[in-house]
Coordinates of C-alpha atoms in Angstrom, one line a residue:
X1 CA 0.0 0.0 0.0
X2 CA 1.4 3.5 -0.8
X3 CA 2.4 5.6 2.1
X4 CA 0.7 8.8 0.7
X5 CA -2.6 9.3 -1.0
X6 CA -2.0 12.9 -2.1
X7 CA -1.5 11.9 -5.7
X8 CA -4.7 10.0 -5.9
X9 CA -7.3 12.4 -4.3
X10 CA -8.9 15.7 -5.2
X11 CA -6.5 18.1 -3.4
X12 CA -8.9 21.1 -3.9
X13 CA -11.7 19.3 -2.1
X14 CA -9.4 18.2 0.7
X15 CA -8.2 21.8 1.3
X16 CA -11.8 23.2 1.1
X17 CA -13.0 20.7 3.6
X18 CA -10.2 21.5 5.9
X19 CA -11.0 25.2 5.8
X20 CA -14.5 24.5 7.3
X21 CA -12.9 22.1 9.8
X22 CA -10.6 24.9 11.0
X23 CA -13.5 27.1 11.6
X24 CA -15.2 24.3 13.6
X25 CA -12.1 23.8 15.8
X26 CA -11.9 27.6 16.6
X27 CA -15.6 27.5 17.7
X28 CA -15.4 24.2 19.6
X29 CA -12.6 24.4 22.2
X30 CA -14.7 22.7 24.9
X31 CA -17.2 19.9 24.8
X32 CA -20.0 22.4 25.6
X33 CA -18.9 24.7 22.8
X34 CA -18.6 21.7 20.4
X35 CA -22.1 20.6 21.3
X36 CA -23.6 24.0 20.8
X37 CA -21.9 24.6 17.5
X38 CA -22.8 21.1 16.2
X39 CA -26.4 21.7 17.2
X40 CA -26.4 25.1 15.4
X41 CA -25.2 23.4 12.2
X42 CA -27.5 20.4 12.5
X43 CA -30.6 22.5 12.9
X44 CA -29.7 24.4 9.8
X45 CA -29.8 21.1 8.0
X46 CA -33.3 20.2 9.2
X47 CA -32.5 18.2 12.4
X48 CA -35.3 18.3 15.1
X49 CA -35.0 17.5 18.8
X50 CA -36.3 14.0 19.3
X51 CA -38.4 15.0 22.3
X52 CA -40.5 17.2 19.9
X53 CA -41.7 14.4 17.6
X54 CA -44.0 11.5 18.3
X55 CA -43.6 9.4 15.2
X56 CA -40.7 9.0 12.9
X57 CA -40.5 7.9 9.3
X58 CA -37.7 7.2 6.8
X59 CA -35.8 10.4 6.0
X60 CA -36.6 12.1 9.4
X61 CA -33.6 13.8 11.1
X62 CA -33.5 14.0 14.9
X63 CA -31.0 14.8 17.7
X64 CA -30.8 14.6 21.5
X65 CA -28.5 16.6 23.8
X66 CA -27.1 15.1 27.0
X67 CA -26.6 17.8 29.7
X68 CA -25.1 20.2 27.2
X69 CA -21.9 18.1 26.9
X70 CA -22.7 15.3 24.5
X71 CA -25.0 15.0 21.5
X72 CA -26.3 12.3 19.2
X73 CA -27.8 12.7 15.7
X74 CA -29.9 10.2 13.7
X75 CA -31.5 9.8 10.3
X76 CA -34.2 7.2 10.0
X77 CA -33.5 4.6 7.3
X78 CA -35.8 2.8 4.9
X79 CA -34.9 -0.6 6.4
X80 CA -36.6 -1.8 9.6
X81 CA -34.7 -0.3 12.5
X82 CA -34.7 -3.7 14.2
X83 CA -32.4 -4.8 11.5
X84 CA -29.7 -2.6 13.0
X85 CA -28.3 0.9 12.8
X86 CA -25.0 2.2 11.3
X87 CA -23.3 4.1 14.1
X88 CA -20.2 6.3 14.2
X89 CA -19.1 7.3 17.7
X90 CA -16.5 10.0 18.5
X91 CA -15.6 12.1 21.6
X92 CA -15.5 15.8 21.9
X93 CA -13.6 16.3 25.1
X94 CA -9.9 16.9 25.1
X95 CA -7.0 17.2 27.5
X96 CA -7.1 20.5 29.4
X97 CA -6.6 22.3 32.7
X98 CA -9.7 22.5 34.9
X99 CA -9.9 25.1 37.6
X100 CA -10.0 23.6 41.2
X101 CA -13.1 24.2 43.3
X102 CA -11.2 26.9 45.3
X103 CA -8.8 28.2 42.6
X104 CA -7.8 31.8 43.4
X105 CA -4.9 32.7 45.7
X106 CA -2.2 35.4 46.0
X107 CA 1.5 34.9 46.4
X108 CA 4.3 37.4 46.1
X109 CA 1.9 40.0 44.9
X110 CA 0.6 38.0 42.0
X111 CA -2.9 36.5 41.9
X112 CA -2.8 32.9 40.7
X113 CA -5.3 30.1 39.8
X114 CA -4.9 26.5 40.9
X115 CA -5.7 23.9 38.2
X116 CA -6.3 20.1 38.0
X117 CA -5.3 18.6 34.7
X118 CA -7.8 16.6 32.8
X119 CA -6.7 13.6 30.7
X120 CA -3.2 12.5 29.8
X121 CA -0.8 15.4 29.3
X122 CA 2.8 16.2 29.4
X123 CA 2.7 18.9 32.0
X124 CA 5.7 20.9 30.7
X125 CA 3.8 21.4 27.3
X126 CA 1.2 23.6 29.1
X127 CA 3.7 26.2 30.5
X128 CA 4.6 29.4 28.8
X129 CA 1.8 29.3 26.2
X130 CA -1.2 31.7 26.1
X131 CA -4.4 30.2 27.7
X132 CA -8.0 31.1 27.4
X133 CA -10.4 30.7 30.3
X134 CA -13.7 29.1 29.1
X135 CA -16.7 27.6 30.8
X136 CA -19.9 27.7 32.8
X137 CA -20.7 29.0 36.2
X138 CA -23.9 28.1 38.0
X139 CA -24.7 30.6 40.8
X140 CA -26.5 29.7 44.0
X141 CA -29.8 31.2 42.6
X142 CA -29.6 28.9 39.6
X143 CA -28.4 31.6 37.2
X144 CA -26.0 30.3 34.5
X145 CA -23.1 32.5 33.6
X146 CA -20.9 31.7 30.5
X147 CA -17.3 32.7 30.7
X148 CA -15.0 33.1 27.7
X149 CA -11.8 35.1 28.1
X150 CA -8.9 35.0 25.8
X151 CA -10.5 33.9 22.5
X152 CA -11.3 37.4 21.2
X153 CA -8.4 39.2 19.6
X154 CA -8.6 42.1 22.1
X155 CA -8.9 39.8 25.1
X156 CA -6.1 39.3 27.7
X157 CA -4.8 35.8 28.0
X158 CA -3.4 33.7 30.9
X159 CA -0.3 31.6 31.2
X160 CA 1.7 29.3 33.5
X161 CA 5.3 30.3 34.2
X162 CA 8.4 28.0 33.8
X163 CA 11.8 28.3 35.4
X164 CA 14.5 30.1 33.6
X165 CA 17.3 27.9 32.2
X166 CA 19.9 29.9 34.1
X167 CA 18.4 28.6 37.4
X168 CA 17.2 25.2 36.3
X169 CA 20.1 22.9 37.0
X170 CA 18.2 20.9 39.6
X171 CA 15.0 20.8 37.5
X172 CA 16.8 19.7 34.4
X173 CA 18.5 16.8 36.2
X174 CA 15.1 15.3 36.9
X175 CA 13.3 12.8 34.7
X176 CA 10.9 14.5 32.4
X177 CA 7.8 13.1 34.1
X178 CA 9.1 14.3 37.5
X179 CA 10.4 17.9 37.0
X180 CA 6.9 19.3 37.2
X181 CA 4.0 18.2 39.3
X182 CA 0.3 18.8 38.8
X183 CA 0.4 21.3 41.7
X184 CA 2.9 23.4 39.7
X185 CA 0.3 24.1 37.0
X186 CA -0.9 27.5 38.5
X187 CA -1.9 30.2 36.0
X188 CA -1.2 33.9 36.4
X189 CA -4.4 36.0 36.8
X190 CA -3.0 39.5 37.5
X191 CA -1.0 41.8 39.8
X192 CA -2.9 45.0 40.3
X193 CA -3.8 45.5 44.0
X194 CA -6.9 47.1 45.6
X195 CA -7.2 48.7 49.0
X196 CA -7.8 45.6 51.1
X197 CA -5.6 45.0 54.1
X198 CA -4.4 41.6 52.9
X199 CA -4.6 39.6 49.6
X200 CA -5.0 43.0 47.8
X201 CA -4.4 41.4 44.4
X202 CA -6.7 38.4 44.9
X203 CA -9.3 40.8 46.1
X204 CA -8.9 43.0 43.0
X205 CA -9.2 40.0 40.7
X206 CA -12.4 38.8 42.5
X207 CA -13.8 42.3 42.2
X208 CA -13.1 42.3 38.5
X209 CA -15.0 38.9 38.1
X210 CA -17.8 40.2 40.2
X211 CA -18.1 43.4 38.1
X212 CA -18.0 41.7 34.7
X213 CA -19.7 38.4 35.4
X214 CA -21.5 38.8 38.8
X215 CA -19.4 35.9 40.1
X216 CA -18.5 35.5 43.7
X217 CA -15.6 33.4 45.0
X218 CA -18.0 30.7 46.3
X219 CA -19.5 30.4 42.7
X220 CA -16.3 28.6 41.7
X221 CA -17.5 25.6 43.6
X222 CA -20.5 25.1 41.1
X223 CA -18.5 25.9 37.9
X224 CA -16.8 24.1 35.0
X225 CA -14.1 26.5 34.1
X226 CA -11.1 25.3 32.0
X227 CA -7.9 26.7 30.6
X228 CA -7.3 25.8 27.0
X229 CA -4.8 27.1 24.4
X230 CA -5.8 30.5 23.2
X231 CA -4.1 30.2 19.8
X232 CA -6.3 29.4 16.8
X233 CA -6.2 26.4 14.5
X234 CA -4.1 27.1 11.4
X235 CA -2.8 25.5 8.2
X236 CA 0.7 24.2 8.8
X237 CA 3.7 23.9 6.3
X238 CA 4.8 25.8 3.3
X239 CA 2.2 23.8 1.3
X240 CA -0.4 24.2 4.0
X241 CA -1.0 20.4 3.9
X242 CA -1.5 20.0 7.6
X243 CA -3.9 21.4 10.2
X244 CA -2.4 22.4 13.4
X245 CA -4.7 22.9 16.4
X246 CA -5.6 22.2 20.0
X247 CA -8.2 19.5 20.5
X248 CA -7.9 17.5 17.2
X249 CA -8.0 14.4 19.5
X250 CA -10.8 13.8 19.0
X251 CA -12.6 16.6 17.3
X252 CA -11.1 15.7 13.9
X253 CA -13.1 12.5 14.0
X254 CA -16.1 14.2 15.6
X255 CA -16.2 16.8 12.8
X256 CA -15.7 14.4 10.0
X257 CA -18.4 11.9 11.2
X258 CA -20.8 14.8 12.0
X259 CA -20.3 16.3 8.5
X260 CA -20.9 12.9 7.0
X261 CA -24.3 12.5 8.6
X262 CA -25.2 16.2 7.8
X263 CA -24.8 15.3 4.1
X264 CA -26.8 12.1 4.0
X265 CA -30.4 11.9 2.7
X266 CA -32.8 8.9 2.9
X267 CA -30.3 6.2 3.9
X268 CA -31.1 2.5 3.7
X269 CA -30.1 1.9 7.3
X270 CA -30.9 4.2 10.2
X271 CA -27.6 6.0 10.7
X272 CA -26.4 7.6 13.9
X273 CA -23.6 9.9 14.9
X274 CA -22.7 10.0 18.6
X275 CA -20.4 12.7 20.0
X276 CA -19.6 11.8 23.6
X277 CA -17.9 13.4 26.5
X278 CA -15.4 12.1 29.1
X279 CA -13.4 9.7 26.9
X280 CA -10.1 11.2 28.1
X281 CA -10.8 10.2 31.7
X282 CA -12.4 6.7 31.0
X283 CA -15.8 7.5 29.6
X284 CA -17.3 7.5 33.0
X285 CA -20.2 9.7 34.2
X286 CA -23.6 10.7 32.9
X287 CA -22.2 12.3 29.7
X288 CA -19.7 9.6 29.0
X289 CA -20.1 6.5 26.7
X290 CA -20.5 4.2 29.7
X291 CA -23.8 6.0 30.6
X292 CA -27.1 4.8 29.3
X293 CA -27.7 7.9 27.1
X294 CA -27.1 6.1 23.8
X295 CA -29.3 3.2 24.8
X296 CA -32.0 5.6 25.9
X297 CA -31.8 7.5 22.6
X298 CA -32.0 4.3 20.6
X299 CA -35.1 3.1 22.7
X300 CA -36.8 6.4 21.9
X301 CA -36.0 6.0 18.2
X302 CA -37.4 2.5 18.2
X303 CA -40.5 3.6 20.0
X304 CA -41.1 6.5 17.6
X305 CA -40.5 4.4 14.5
X306 CA -42.4 1.2 15.6
X307 CA -45.2 2.9 17.5
X308 CA -44.4 0.9 20.6
X309 CA -41.4 -0.6 22.5
X310 CA -40.2 -3.6 24.5
X311 CA -36.7 -4.5 25.7
X312 CA -36.3 -7.1 23.0
X313 CA -36.5 -4.4 20.4
X314 CA -33.4 -2.7 21.7
X315 CA -31.5 -5.9 22.0
X316 CA -32.5 -7.0 18.5
X317 CA -31.5 -3.6 17.1
X318 CA -28.1 -3.5 18.8
X319 CA -27.2 -7.2 18.0
X320 CA -27.7 -6.3 14.3
X321 CA -26.0 -2.9 14.4
X322 CA -22.4 -1.9 13.4
X323 CA -20.2 0.9 14.6
X324 CA -17.0 2.7 13.7
X325 CA -15.3 4.0 16.8
X326 CA -14.1 7.2 15.4
X327 CA -10.9 8.2 17.4
X328 CA -7.5 9.3 16.3
X329 CA -4.5 7.1 16.2
X330 CA -0.7 7.8 16.5
X331 CA 0.9 9.1 13.3
X332 CA 4.3 7.7 12.4
X333 CA 6.6 10.6 13.4
X334 CA 9.9 11.0 11.7
X335 CA 11.4 12.5 14.9
X336 CA 10.3 9.5 17.0
X337 CA 10.5 6.4 14.9
X338 CA 11.8 4.2 17.7
X339 CA 8.4 3.8 19.4
X340 CA 6.6 2.5 16.3
X341 CA 6.9 -0.6 14.1
X342 CA 7.2 0.4 10.5
X343 CA 5.0 -2.2 8.9
X344 CA 2.1 -1.5 11.2
X345 CA 2.2 2.3 11.6
X346 CA -0.2 5.0 10.4
X347 CA 1.5 7.3 7.9
X348 CA 0.6 10.9 7.7
X349 CA -1.2 11.5 4.5
X350 CA -1.8 7.7 4.2
X351 CA -5.5 7.9 4.5
X352 CA -8.1 7.0 7.1
X353 CA -6.7 4.4 9.5
X354 CA -8.3 1.2 10.6
X355 CA -7.2 -0.2 14.0
X356 CA -8.5 -3.7 14.6
X357 CA -7.6 -3.3 18.2
X358 CA -6.1 -0.7 20.5
X359 CA -5.4 -1.3 24.2
X360 CA -2.0 -1.7 25.9
X361 CA 0.6 -4.4 25.6
X362 CA -1.5 -7.7 25.6
X363 CA -4.5 -5.9 24.1
X364 CA -5.7 -4.8 27.5
X365 CA -8.7 -2.6 27.2
X366 CA -9.7 -3.3 23.7
X367 CA -12.7 -4.8 21.9
X368 CA -10.5 -6.4 19.1
X369 CA -12.9 -6.4 16.2
X370 CA -13.6 -9.6 14.5
X371 CA -12.3 -10.4 11.0
X372 CA -15.7 -10.5 9.3
X373 CA -16.5 -6.9 10.3
X374 CA -13.0 -5.7 9.3
X375 CA -13.5 -7.4 5.9
X376 CA -16.8 -5.7 5.5
X377 CA -15.3 -2.2 6.2
X378 CA -12.5 -3.0 3.7
X379 CA -15.2 -3.7 1.1
X380 CA -17.2 -0.6 1.9
X381 CA -14.1 1.7 1.7
X382 CA -12.7 0.1 -1.4
X383 CA -16.0 0.2 -3.3
X384 CA -16.4 3.9 -2.5
X385 CA -12.8 4.9 -3.3
X386 CA -11.9 5.7 0.3
X387 CA -8.2 5.7 0.8
X388 CA -7.3 3.8 4.0
X389 CA -4.5 2.2 5.9
X390 CA -4.3 -0.2 8.9
X391 CA -2.0 0.3 12.0
X392 CA -1.4 -0.4 15.6
X393 CA -0.9 2.2 18.2
X394 CA 2.9 1.9 18.4
X395 CA 5.2 -1.0 19.4
X396 CA 3.5 -3.8 21.4
X397 CA 5.4 -3.2 24.7
X398 CA 5.7 0.6 24.3
X399 CA 2.5 1.5 25.9
X400 CA -0.9 2.0 24.2
X401 CA -4.3 3.6 24.7
X402 CA -8.0 3.0 24.5
X403 CA -11.1 4.4 22.8
X404 CA -14.9 4.2 23.3
X405 CA -14.9 1.0 21.1
X406 CA -14.9 -1.4 24.0
X407 CA -17.9 0.2 25.6
X408 CA -19.9 0.2 22.3
X409 CA -18.9 -3.4 21.7
X410 CA -20.1 -4.3 25.2
X411 CA -23.6 -3.3 24.0
X412 CA -23.4 -6.3 21.5
X413 CA -22.7 -4.0 18.6
X414 CA -20.0 -4.9 16.0
X415 CA -17.3 -2.2 16.5
X416 CA -14.1 -1.2 14.8
X417 CA -11.7 1.6 15.6
X418 CA -11.2 3.9 12.6
X419 CA -9.8 7.3 12.7
X420 CA -7.4 10.0 11.6
X421 CA -3.6 9.8 12.4
X422 CA -2.3 12.6 14.6
X423 CA 1.2 13.9 15.4
X424 CA 1.9 15.4 18.8
X425 CA -1.3 13.8 20.3
X426 CA -2.5 15.3 23.5
X427 CA -0.2 18.3 23.2
X428 CA -1.6 21.9 23.0
X429 CA -0.9 21.9 19.2
X430 CA -1.7 18.6 17.4
X431 CA -1.1 18.0 13.6
X432 CA -3.4 16.2 11.1
X433 CA -3.0 15.8 7.4
X434 CA -5.7 17.5 5.2
X435 CA -5.7 14.3 3.1
X436 CA -6.5 12.1 6.1
X437 CA -9.2 14.5 7.4
X438 CA -11.0 14.4 4.0
X439 CA -10.7 10.6 3.8
X440 CA -12.2 10.5 7.3
X441 CA -15.3 12.3 6.1
X442 CA -15.6 10.1 3.0
X443 CA -15.1 6.9 4.9
X444 CA -17.6 7.7 7.7
X445 CA -20.2 8.8 5.1
X446 CA -19.6 5.6 3.0
X447 CA -20.1 3.5 6.1
X448 CA -23.2 5.4 7.3
X449 CA -24.8 5.0 3.9
X450 CA -24.0 1.3 3.5
X451 CA -26.6 -1.4 3.5

């Protein structure tokens, strides 16, 4: 198989698709923003909230939102829904820095914010970069306040300091994973004092928040405020062949699968796109894939299509269903060849990547798709001119990682990992090839439309 597909695809279409994707990334830096923007685009395409309809017929388009942080879309197919659905599942949360419940303090005349990192990060990568503060605050009276500081061109930004190399002899002698702790990831908030007797700078910062947002210090307890990189998604390279951005794990697969379902009309099978939260911390919680949200949504679909429901309907539907777990995989990096095995690595620009299994070492934490389903996906992709490759996530004993595939498969749904290769995964600025992004869209669309 060729290691690049650039010479066999429509480059103009790939670049145009990536342009819209960059816009999506810049509007979707948190799972809440991603849900809101996806919903906005879907309603423009005729999708209706499932709770607002009583009966469904082929061609109908519906969605459901889960607590503002995950969302699922469906188009009813011509085939009996009990014969299964075609599902693409991605996640829209990404590694970040959450504010602690009591975050604000003052030290040496500087107001600081304590953070708790979310997901797997290299801590040093989050220092000395501009950060935006984004999120939701729920006040004691129930009022909801949206905060977004750092995204507008005229906004101030935040940052986490690092030690100057002139004084870093002790720090640099430590192992990379030890020279910075999670408790060192404290962001600079400001330095102007007010007239309080103590904590003058902290008091001034809290006064600013009160004045602009009506937020008291206690309101941080019932908030979801996060620091994310403030720089925007951009084309990368002299030829602009890459997209560089925060959050491409996994919003690159979320966007491509979402765009796929937006551009489908009257499918044979009922097709579903599920954009979930909490994957980076194990898919736990009411908005993660381990919740019953997808099952509940499917049960409501069946009830609205069949005019009635029993538990066997859902079991029959899921046992006949098929899923692509749309999550990124590790791209083969020319700077770090030693962690990958050449024959079974994902090449940048090599097309959409199938991963029969993920997991760690002895396939721990993977669903390991069966050969029949892998063969079926090969047939679908080849017959629709989707350029694809197959890979593992690095060398066998090097480490590994997981996706939502195992949780979907545990619902008795045939599931296969299939995503876009990424360089610098989980960093504040990840790279994806525009060729692979476009193939992701074509591959997910071909699968959703398949019989």
